[in-house]
Structure formats: C-alpha cells, structure tokens
Coordinates of C-alpha atoms and ligand atoms in Angstrom, one line a residue:
M1 CA -4.2 1.8 25.5
S2 CA -5.2 1.8 21.8
L3 CA -4.0 3.6 18.7
L4 CA -6.6 5.2 16.4
I5 CA -5.9 4.9 12.7
T6 CA -8.2 7.0 10.6
G7 CA -8.3 5.8 7.0
G8 CA -6.8 2.5 8.2
T9 CA -8.3 0.3 5.5
G10 CA -6.7 2.5 2.7
Y11 CA -3.5 1.9 0.9
I12 CA -0.9 3.5 3.3
G13 CA -3.1 2.9 6.4
S14 CA -3.4 -0.8 5.9
H15 CA 0.4 -1.2 5.5
T16 CA 1.0 0.9 8.6
V17 CA -1.4 -1.3 10.7
V18 CA 0.6 -4.4 9.5
E19 CA 3.9 -2.7 10.5
L20 CA 2.5 -1.7 13.9
Q21 CA 1.5 -5.3 14.6
A22 CA 4.8 -6.5 13.3
L23 CA 6.6 -4.3 15.8
A24 CA 4.4 -5.5 18.7
S25 CA 5.0 -9.1 17.8
K26 CA 8.8 -8.5 17.6
Q27 CA 8.6 -6.9 21.1
G28 CA 6.4 -9.7 22.4
T29 CA 3.6 -7.2 23.3
E30 CA 0.0 -6.6 22.2
Q31 CA -1.0 -3.5 20.2
D32 CA -4.7 -2.6 20.3
I33 CA -5.6 -0.9 17.1
V34 CA -8.9 0.9 16.3
I35 CA -9.5 1.7 12.6
V36 CA -12.0 4.3 11.7
D37 CA -12.8 4.5 7.9
D38 CA -16.0 5.4 6.0
L39 CA -15.0 3.0 3.2
S40 CA -15.4 5.7 0.6
N41 CA -12.1 4.5 -1.0
S42 CA -11.5 1.1 0.5
S43 CA -13.1 -2.2 1.4
T44 CA -13.5 -4.3 4.6
K45 CA -11.8 -7.1 2.6
V46 CA -8.6 -5.4 3.7
L47 CA -9.3 -6.4 7.3
D48 CA -9.3 -10.1 6.4
R49 CA -6.0 -9.6 4.5
I50 CA -4.4 -7.8 7.5
K51 CA -5.5 -10.7 9.7
Q52 CA -4.0 -13.2 7.3
I53 CA -0.7 -11.3 7.4
T54 CA -0.5 -10.5 11.2
H55 CA -2.7 -13.2 12.8
K56 CA -4.2 -10.3 14.9
T57 CA -7.6 -8.8 14.9
V58 CA -8.1 -5.0 14.9
T59 CA -11.3 -3.2 15.9
F60 CA -13.0 -1.7 12.8
I61 CA -15.5 1.2 13.1
K62 CA -17.2 2.4 9.9
A63 CA -17.5 6.1 10.5
D64 CA -16.9 9.4 8.9
I65 CA -14.4 11.7 10.5
C66 CA -16.7 14.6 9.7
D67 CA -19.3 13.1 12.1
Y68 CA -18.5 14.7 15.5
D69 CA -20.8 12.4 17.5
A70 CA -19.4 9.3 15.9
M71 CA -15.8 10.4 16.6
K72 CA -16.7 11.4 20.1
A73 CA -18.2 7.9 20.7
V74 CA -15.0 6.3 19.4
F75 CA -12.9 8.1 22.0
E76 CA -15.4 7.4 24.8
Q77 CA -15.5 3.7 24.0
H78 CA -11.8 3.2 23.5
D79 CA -8.8 4.3 25.5
I80 CA -7.0 6.1 22.7
E81 CA -3.4 7.3 23.4
A82 CA -2.4 8.6 19.9
V83 CA -3.9 9.0 16.4
I84 CA -2.4 8.4 13.0
H85 CA -4.6 10.4 10.6
F86 CA -4.7 9.1 7.0
A87 CA -8.4 9.6 6.2
G88 CA -8.9 12.0 3.3
H89 CA -9.6 12.3 -0.4
K90 CA -6.4 12.3 -2.4
A91 CA -7.0 12.7 -6.2
V92 CA -5.6 16.0 -7.5
G93 CA -7.7 16.1 -10.7
E94 CA -10.9 15.4 -8.8
S95 CA -10.1 18.1 -6.3
N96 CA -10.3 20.7 -9.1
E97 CA -13.8 19.4 -10.0
K98 CA -15.1 19.0 -6.5
P99 CA -13.2 21.5 -4.3
L100 CA -15.9 21.8 -1.7
S101 CA -15.9 18.0 -1.2
Y102 CA -12.1 18.2 -0.7
Y103 CA -12.1 21.2 1.7
Y104 CA -14.9 19.7 3.7
N105 CA -13.5 16.2 4.0
N106 CA -9.8 16.9 4.4
V107 CA -10.0 20.2 6.3
S108 CA -13.3 20.3 8.2
G109 CA -13.0 16.5 8.9
T110 CA -9.5 17.1 10.4
V111 CA -10.8 20.0 12.5
I112 CA -13.6 17.8 13.9
L113 CA -11.1 15.0 14.7
L114 CA -8.7 17.6 16.4
R115 CA -11.6 19.1 18.4
V116 CA -12.6 15.6 19.7
M117 CA -8.9 14.8 20.5
A118 CA -8.5 18.1 22.4
E119 CA -11.7 17.5 24.4
Q120 CA -10.6 13.9 25.3
N121 CA -7.0 15.2 26.1
V122 CA -5.4 13.0 23.4
K123 CA -2.6 15.2 22.0
K124 CA -0.3 12.9 20.1
L125 CA -0.8 12.9 16.3
V126 CA 0.9 11.7 13.1
F127 CA -0.6 13.4 10.1
S128 CA -0.4 12.4 6.4
S129 CA 0.9 15.5 4.6
S130 CA 2.4 15.5 1.1
A131 CA 5.4 16.7 -0.9
T132 CA 2.8 18.6 -2.8
V133 CA 3.1 21.4 -0.2
Y134 CA 6.5 22.3 -1.7
G135 CA 4.9 23.9 -4.8
D136 CA 7.5 24.6 -7.4
N137 CA 10.6 24.7 -5.1
V138 CA 13.8 23.2 -6.7
S139 CA 14.7 19.7 -5.5
P140 CA 16.1 18.4 -3.3
L141 CA 13.3 19.6 -1.1
N142 CA 13.9 20.3 2.6
E143 CA 11.5 21.2 5.4
T144 CA 12.7 24.8 5.7
M145 CA 11.6 25.7 2.2
P146 CA 8.5 28.0 1.7
T147 CA 5.3 26.1 1.0
S148 CA 2.6 26.6 -1.5
A149 CA -0.1 24.7 -3.4
T150 CA -1.4 24.7 -6.9
N151 CA -4.6 22.7 -6.6
P152 CA -7.4 22.3 -4.0
Y153 CA -6.0 18.9 -2.8
G154 CA -2.6 20.5 -2.1
Q155 CA -4.4 23.5 -0.5
T156 CA -6.1 21.1 1.9
K157 CA -2.8 19.6 3.0
L158 CA -1.3 23.0 3.4
M159 CA -4.3 24.3 5.4
V160 CA -4.2 21.4 7.7
E161 CA -0.4 21.9 8.3
H162 CA -1.1 25.5 9.2
I163 CA -3.9 24.4 11.6
L164 CA -1.6 21.9 13.2
F165 CA 1.2 24.5 13.7
D166 CA -1.2 26.9 15.2
L167 CA -2.7 24.3 17.5
A168 CA 0.7 23.2 18.7
K169 CA 1.7 26.8 19.3
S170 CA -1.5 27.4 21.4
D171 CA -1.0 24.4 23.7
S172 CA 2.5 22.9 24.3
D173 CA 1.0 19.5 25.3
W174 CA 0.5 18.6 21.6
S175 CA 3.2 16.5 19.8
I176 CA 2.5 16.3 16.1
A177 CA 4.5 14.8 13.3
C178 CA 3.4 16.1 9.9
L179 CA 4.8 13.6 7.5
R180 CA 5.4 14.9 4.0
Y181 CA 5.2 11.8 1.7
F182 CA 6.9 11.7 -1.7
N183 CA 5.5 9.1 -4.1
P184 CA 4.5 5.9 -2.3
I185 CA 4.4 2.7 -4.5
G186 CA 4.9 -1.0 -3.9
A187 CA 2.9 -3.4 -1.7
H188 CA 3.4 -5.8 1.2
N189 CA 5.6 -8.7 0.1
S190 CA 2.9 -11.2 0.9
G191 CA 1.0 -9.9 -2.1
L192 CA -2.1 -9.7 0.1
I193 CA -2.5 -5.9 0.4
G194 CA -1.7 -3.1 -2.1
E195 CA -3.0 -0.1 -3.9
N196 CA -6.5 -0.5 -5.2
P197 CA -7.6 2.7 -7.0
N198 CA -11.2 3.2 -8.0
G199 CA -11.7 3.6 -11.7
I200 CA -8.8 4.6 -14.0
P201 CA -5.7 5.3 -11.9
N202 CA -4.3 8.8 -11.8
N203 CA -0.9 7.8 -10.5
L204 CA 1.9 6.3 -12.6
L205 CA 2.5 3.0 -10.9
P206 CA -1.1 1.7 -10.6
Y207 CA -1.5 2.7 -14.3
V208 CA 1.6 0.9 -15.4
A209 CA 0.7 -2.2 -13.3
Q210 CA -2.8 -2.3 -14.9
V211 CA -1.3 -2.1 -18.4
A212 CA 1.1 -4.9 -17.5
V213 CA -1.8 -7.1 -16.3
G214 CA -3.9 -6.3 -19.4
R215 CA -6.6 -4.2 -17.8
L216 CA -5.5 -1.1 -19.6
A217 CA -4.2 -0.9 -23.2
Q218 CA -1.5 1.7 -23.1
L219 CA 0.3 4.1 -20.8
Q220 CA 0.4 7.8 -21.8
V221 CA 3.7 9.3 -20.8
F222 CA 3.1 13.0 -20.0
G223 CA 5.9 14.8 -21.8
D224 CA 9.4 13.8 -22.9
D225 CA 10.8 17.3 -23.2
Y226 CA 11.7 18.0 -19.5
D227 CA 15.2 18.8 -18.6
T228 CA 15.8 15.3 -17.0
V229 CA 17.9 12.2 -17.8
D230 CA 15.6 11.1 -20.6
G231 CA 13.1 14.0 -20.9
T232 CA 10.4 12.4 -18.8
G233 CA 9.3 13.5 -15.3
V234 CA 11.5 12.5 -12.3
R235 CA 10.0 11.6 -8.9
D236 CA 11.1 10.2 -5.5
Y237 CA 9.3 6.8 -5.4
I238 CA 9.2 5.3 -1.9
H239 CA 8.2 1.7 -0.9
V240 CA 4.9 1.8 1.0
V241 CA 6.4 -0.5 3.7
D242 CA 9.3 1.9 4.3
L243 CA 6.7 4.7 4.5
A244 CA 4.6 2.6 7.0
Q245 CA 7.7 2.0 9.1
G246 CA 8.3 5.8 9.0
H247 CA 4.9 6.2 10.8
V248 CA 5.9 3.6 13.4
K249 CA 9.2 5.5 14.0
A250 CA 7.3 8.8 14.2
L251 CA 5.0 7.4 16.9
Q252 CA 7.9 6.0 18.8
N253 CA 9.7 9.4 18.7
L254 CA 6.7 11.7 19.2
D255 CA 7.9 12.5 22.7
K256 CA 11.0 14.0 21.2
I257 CA 8.9 16.3 19.1
S258 CA 7.8 19.3 20.9
G259 CA 5.0 21.1 19.1
C260 CA 4.5 20.3 15.4
K261 CA 7.3 19.2 13.1
A262 CA 7.1 18.7 9.3
I263 CA 9.2 15.8 8.2
N264 CA 9.9 14.5 4.7
L265 CA 9.5 10.7 4.1
G266 CA 11.3 10.1 0.8
T267 CA 14.3 8.2 -0.4
G268 CA 16.3 11.2 -1.7
N269 CA 16.5 9.5 -5.2
G270 CA 14.8 10.4 -8.4
T271 CA 13.5 8.0 -11.1
S272 CA 12.1 9.0 -14.5
V273 CA 8.9 7.7 -16.0
L274 CA 10.8 5.7 -18.6
E275 CA 13.1 4.2 -16.0
I276 CA 9.9 3.0 -14.2
V277 CA 8.4 1.6 -17.4
N278 CA 11.6 -0.3 -18.4
T279 CA 12.2 -1.7 -14.9
F280 CA 8.5 -2.8 -14.7
K281 CA 8.8 -4.5 -18.1
E282 CA 12.0 -6.3 -17.1
I283 CA 10.5 -7.6 -13.7
S284 CA 7.1 -8.5 -15.0
G285 CA 8.2 -9.9 -18.3
Q286 CA 5.1 -8.1 -19.8
D287 CA 5.1 -5.6 -22.6
I288 CA 4.1 -2.1 -21.5
P289 CA 3.0 -0.2 -24.6
Y290 CA 3.2 3.5 -24.2
K291 CA 2.7 6.7 -26.1
I292 CA 4.4 10.1 -25.5
V293 CA 1.7 12.8 -25.1
P294 CA 1.9 16.5 -24.1
R295 CA 2.9 17.4 -20.5
R296 CA 0.1 17.2 -17.9
A297 CA -0.8 20.6 -16.5
G298 CA 0.7 21.4 -13.2
D299 CA 3.5 18.7 -13.4
L300 CA 7.1 19.6 -12.4
A301 CA 10.1 18.1 -14.1
T302 CA 11.9 16.8 -11.0
V303 CA 10.7 16.3 -7.4
Y304 CA 12.8 14.5 -4.8
A305 CA 13.4 14.8 -1.1
N306 CA 16.2 15.7 1.2
A307 CA 15.5 13.0 3.7
D308 CA 18.0 13.9 6.4
L309 CA 15.6 15.3 9.0
A310 CA 13.7 11.9 9.3
N311 CA 17.0 10.2 9.8
E312 CA 18.0 12.7 12.5
L313 CA 14.7 13.0 14.4
L314 CA 13.1 9.6 13.8
D315 CA 16.2 7.4 13.2
W316 CA 14.4 6.3 10.0
Q317 CA 15.5 5.9 6.4
A318 CA 14.1 4.1 3.4
T319 CA 15.8 0.8 2.8
R320 CA 13.9 -0.8 -0.2
N321 CA 15.2 -0.1 -3.7
L322 CA 13.3 0.4 -6.9
H323 CA 13.7 -3.2 -7.9
T324 CA 11.9 -4.3 -4.7
M325 CA 9.2 -1.6 -5.1
I326 CA 8.3 -2.8 -8.6
E327 CA 8.7 -6.5 -7.8
D328 CA 6.2 -6.1 -4.9
T329 CA 3.8 -3.9 -7.0
W330 CA 3.8 -6.6 -9.7
R331 CA 3.2 -9.5 -7.1
W332 CA 0.2 -7.6 -5.7
Q333 CA -1.2 -6.7 -9.2
S334 CA -0.6 -10.1 -10.8
E335 CA -2.1 -12.0 -7.9
N336 CA -5.0 -9.6 -7.5
P337 CA -5.7 -8.4 -11.1
Q338 CA -9.1 -6.9 -10.2
G339 CA -7.9 -5.6 -6.7
F340 CA -9.5 -6.9 -3.5
Ligands
NAD1 P1 -6.5 5.9 0.4 O1 -7.6 6.5 -0.3 O2 -6.1 4.5 0.0 O3 -6.8 5.9 2.0 C1 -7.6 6.9 2.6 C2 -8.7 6.2 3.4 O4 -9.4 7.2 4.1 C3 -9.6 5.4 2.5 O5 -9.8 4.1 3.1 C4 -11.0 6.1 2.7 O6 -12.1 5.3 2.6 C5 -10.8 6.8 4.0 N1 -11.6 8.1 4.1 C6 -11.6 9.1 3.3 N2 -12.4 10.1 3.8 C7 -12.9 9.7 5.0 C8 -13.7 10.2 6.0 N3 -14.3 11.4 5.9 N4 -13.9 9.5 7.1 C9 -13.3 8.2 7.3 N5 -12.5 7.7 6.4 C10 -12.3 8.4 5.2 O7 -5.3 6.8 0.3 P2 -3.7 6.6 0.7 O8 -2.9 6.6 -0.5 O9 -3.6 5.5 1.7 O10 -3.5 8.0 1.4 C11 -3.6 8.2 2.8 C12 -3.3 9.6 3.2 O11 -2.0 10.0 2.7 C13 -4.2 10.6 2.6 O12 -4.5 11.6 3.5 C14 -3.5 11.2 1.4 O13 -3.9 12.5 1.0 C15 -2.0 11.1 1.9 N6 -1.0 11.0 0.9 C16 -1.1 10.1 -0.1 C17 -0.1 10.0 -1.1 C18 -0.2 8.9 -2.2 O14 0.4 9.1 -3.2 N7 -0.9 7.8 -1.9 C19 0.9 10.9 -1.1 C20 0.9 11.9 -0.1 C21 0.0 12.0 0.9
WQD2 C1 4.4 10.6 -11.5 C2 5.1 10.9 -12.8 C3 3.7 12.2 -14.3 C4 0.6 9.1 -14.8 C5 0.8 12.9 -7.2 C6 0.2 14.1 -6.5 C7 0.9 14.3 -5.2 C8 1.0 13.0 -4.4 C9 1.5 11.9 -5.2 C10 -0.7 12.9 -2.8 C11 4.9 12.3 -13.3 C12 4.0 10.8 -14.9 C13 1.7 9.8 -14.4 C14 0.5 8.7 -16.2 C15 2.6 9.7 -16.7 N1 -0.2 12.6 -3.9 N2 2.7 10.1 -15.4 N3 1.5 9.0 -17.0 O1 2.1 13.8 -10.0 O2 4.3 13.2 -8.8 O3 2.2 13.2 -7.5 O4 0.8 11.7 -6.4 O5 -0.3 13.7 -2.0 O6 0.2 15.3 -4.5 O7 0.3 15.2 -7.3 O8 2.5 11.4 -9.2 O9 2.1 9.2 -10.1 O10 0.6 11.1 -10.9 O11 3.0 11.0 -11.6 O12 3.5 10.0 -17.5 O13 -0.5 8.1 -16.6 O14 4.5 10.1 -13.8 O15 3.8 13.2 -15.3 O16 6.0 12.7 -14.0 P1 2.8 13.0 -8.9 P2 2.0 10.6 -10.4

C-alpha cells in the first residue's frame, strides 16, 4: 500500500516525506510513497536531496491535481491507502491579484482530488489548512472558535474545510484531519532541504535569511506600534520538522478520527519580529539591517495557538525551540544561498 503526497516536492511536503521514511526505517518496514506535484513552486532537485537524507526512492509523478484523468491514473496505477494533500498556491498577496487562479487551484483542484478518492474508495485524508481561518479571533486560538477569512487565499482554505466537513457528514467512511498550521519555519538539520521561495519572499523568515546571506539589502519591519512586547507583530513559529511529524502522527491516528476534525499544529508560544531578528543575528553572526515601516494591511498584532487538541488526539506536541528553528534555517540558507 502507498501513501499519496500531493505537493510533496514543496517545503512542508518534502519534510513530511523524510519523516514518513524515518518512521518506516525506525520500525524496520518499507513505506511506499507516491508524490504528485506539478512543480509550479518546487523542483525535482528536492527528490535527490530526499534520497540523500533517507537512502530511499519515492515515486514521482509530475501532474496537476486539477487534471482529473491524470489523478485517476495515479490511483489506478498505485495502491493508495491514504492521501496527504499539500498541493496548492499559498501567497496571500498574490491571491488578491489572481483570485481565480487561487480558487481554481486550491478549491477546484481539491474537489477533483476528493472526487477521484471517493470513486477509488480511498477515504483517509490529511489536509493542509491554516491558522488564517481564525480571522481576527483573539489568541490563544482554539478549534472551537468561529472561522473567517480576509483574503482569497484564506477563503480557499476555509472553503475546503467546509467541503471536507460536508463530505465527512455525508459518508461516515471518511476520516479527515484538517491541520491548521501556524507559522512553519526552519529546515531539516542536514541542511539539504528547506524553504525555497520564488522571487522576493513574502514571509518573515525567508526574508531575514536572505538578508543575512546578502541576497537582500534590508528587512522592512511592518509596524512597531502594536500592543505587543516590543511593538512588533507576534506569531507562533513552528519548526517544519515538528510540523512534518504532526502529519505522521495524524496519519497514524486517523482511525481515531471519525468524520473531519480541525486540529491546530502550533507551539502555543508567541515570538515578535524583533525577537526573530535578534536571535537570527546572534546565531548567524551576520548583521541584519532593518527599517521600521508602516503596518502591512491585514496583519494582526498577535497570533498563537492553543495546541492542546493535537496533544490529546494525536499524541503530538512541538519539541524544537526557537534557537533550533533559526539555527536550522541558517544552515539551510548559508549552505544553499541560491536555494536548490
Ligand atoms: P509549497 O509551495 O512549498 O508546496 C506546495 C507544492 O504544491 C509545490 O511543490 C507546488 O509545486 C505544488 N502544487 C501547487 N499547485 C499544484 C497543483 N495544482 N497540482 C500539483 N501540485 C501543485 O508550500 P508549503 O509551504 O509546503 O505549503 C504546503 C501547504 O500548506 C499549502 O497548501 C499551503 O497553503 C499550506 N500552508 C502553508 C503554510 C506556510 O506558511 N508555508 C502555512 C499554512 C498552510
Ligand atoms: C510574520 C510577521 C509580519 C515580512 C502568513 C499567512 C498565513 C500563513 C503563514 C499560509 C508579521 C512581519 C513579515 C516582512 C515583517 N500562510 N513581517 N516584514 O503574516 O503571520 O502569515 O504566512 O497559510 O496565512 O498570512 O506570516 O511571515 O508574512 O509575517 O515585519 O518582510 O512578520 O508583519 O508580524 P503571517 P509572515
């Protein structure tokens, strides 16, 4: 039996493939993995790196999840038992400029994948949702809070969540973990895989890392007048390997989940932009020039998780601290200054 990982050559997907193989090796078993990715935001070089880390080969299929025939062929040619669905576009700013592309890829693509899964009677799914679905609720954020979205990207995550809840309600054979990620950062400690954004990064950590390595001149800090420890925005940064292990635990515990469950994957701790900059400076030994600029539209002061449900249902909690997250980000960035 194989696991299908959509978006498996991307940032979180590649780390999850490594953790799935690590678990199989620890258990002395083999895990067949099929990655489907259209390479719209990743490269096949990731596959060589995964092989270097795990000494295992995965099956790679270049396909678009929006292509029904291609997805059907994947299920017909491989004995898939469960799917981890990472594939999607993820840039908030771009989603305002290209909403149709986001709704088509993230929502229609997921509906096509679900339709094929239903037809092939594969009803176990782990889905990449996001803390963005909490809108402007006050942190700590827990899974019972009302959801909302303020941009097309967030809307796509919310719409898919609604689709998944409706699907699970319509057919009790489905087991779905809807994992709401907080802010994934860091990289595998081999320095071989990590986040590799196209163009100028939108997110804080890849931006800071590229300033530290000399690719970008200066960080812009979006606002220092929030009601936080030092006036800059506070987020719940989580190591991507902890996040990947959360997916492994979700798969292992899918049988305990009846229907569809939304589950936070965060640390429960908040860190400010300036705390990130100062820690990065200390660990990398590089100067990180920055300028305070006005707030970014749509940003909240403070966002962090209540991570109790993941502990209860999945027996999972984040274990890597901020120092490790930044040390691993810096190893990846300094050893791969231009990415893959
Ligand atoms: P990523 O861009 O590195 O990975 C996504 C992968 O999906 C890429 O390899 C891309 O080529 C592929 N892809 C996109 N559209 C596709 C399609 N139609 N068919 C096949 N492949 C397709 O992003 P990531 O950071 O690894 O994020 C993975 C998932 O987690 C996404 O769904 C994202 O929305 C969600 N998420 C990410 C974050 C974050 O901050 N990184 C936070 C919350 C949720
Ligand atoms: C973090 C903090 C910024 C860049 C986004 C998405 C969310 C999720 C994760 C997918 C904030 C500040 C940032 C910069 C800065 N993605 N900042 N200068 O906004 O919490 O979440 O990524 O689901 O949906 O919205 O993450 O990394 O962009 O920002 O000062 O150049 O860093 O204001 O306080 P965010 P981020």
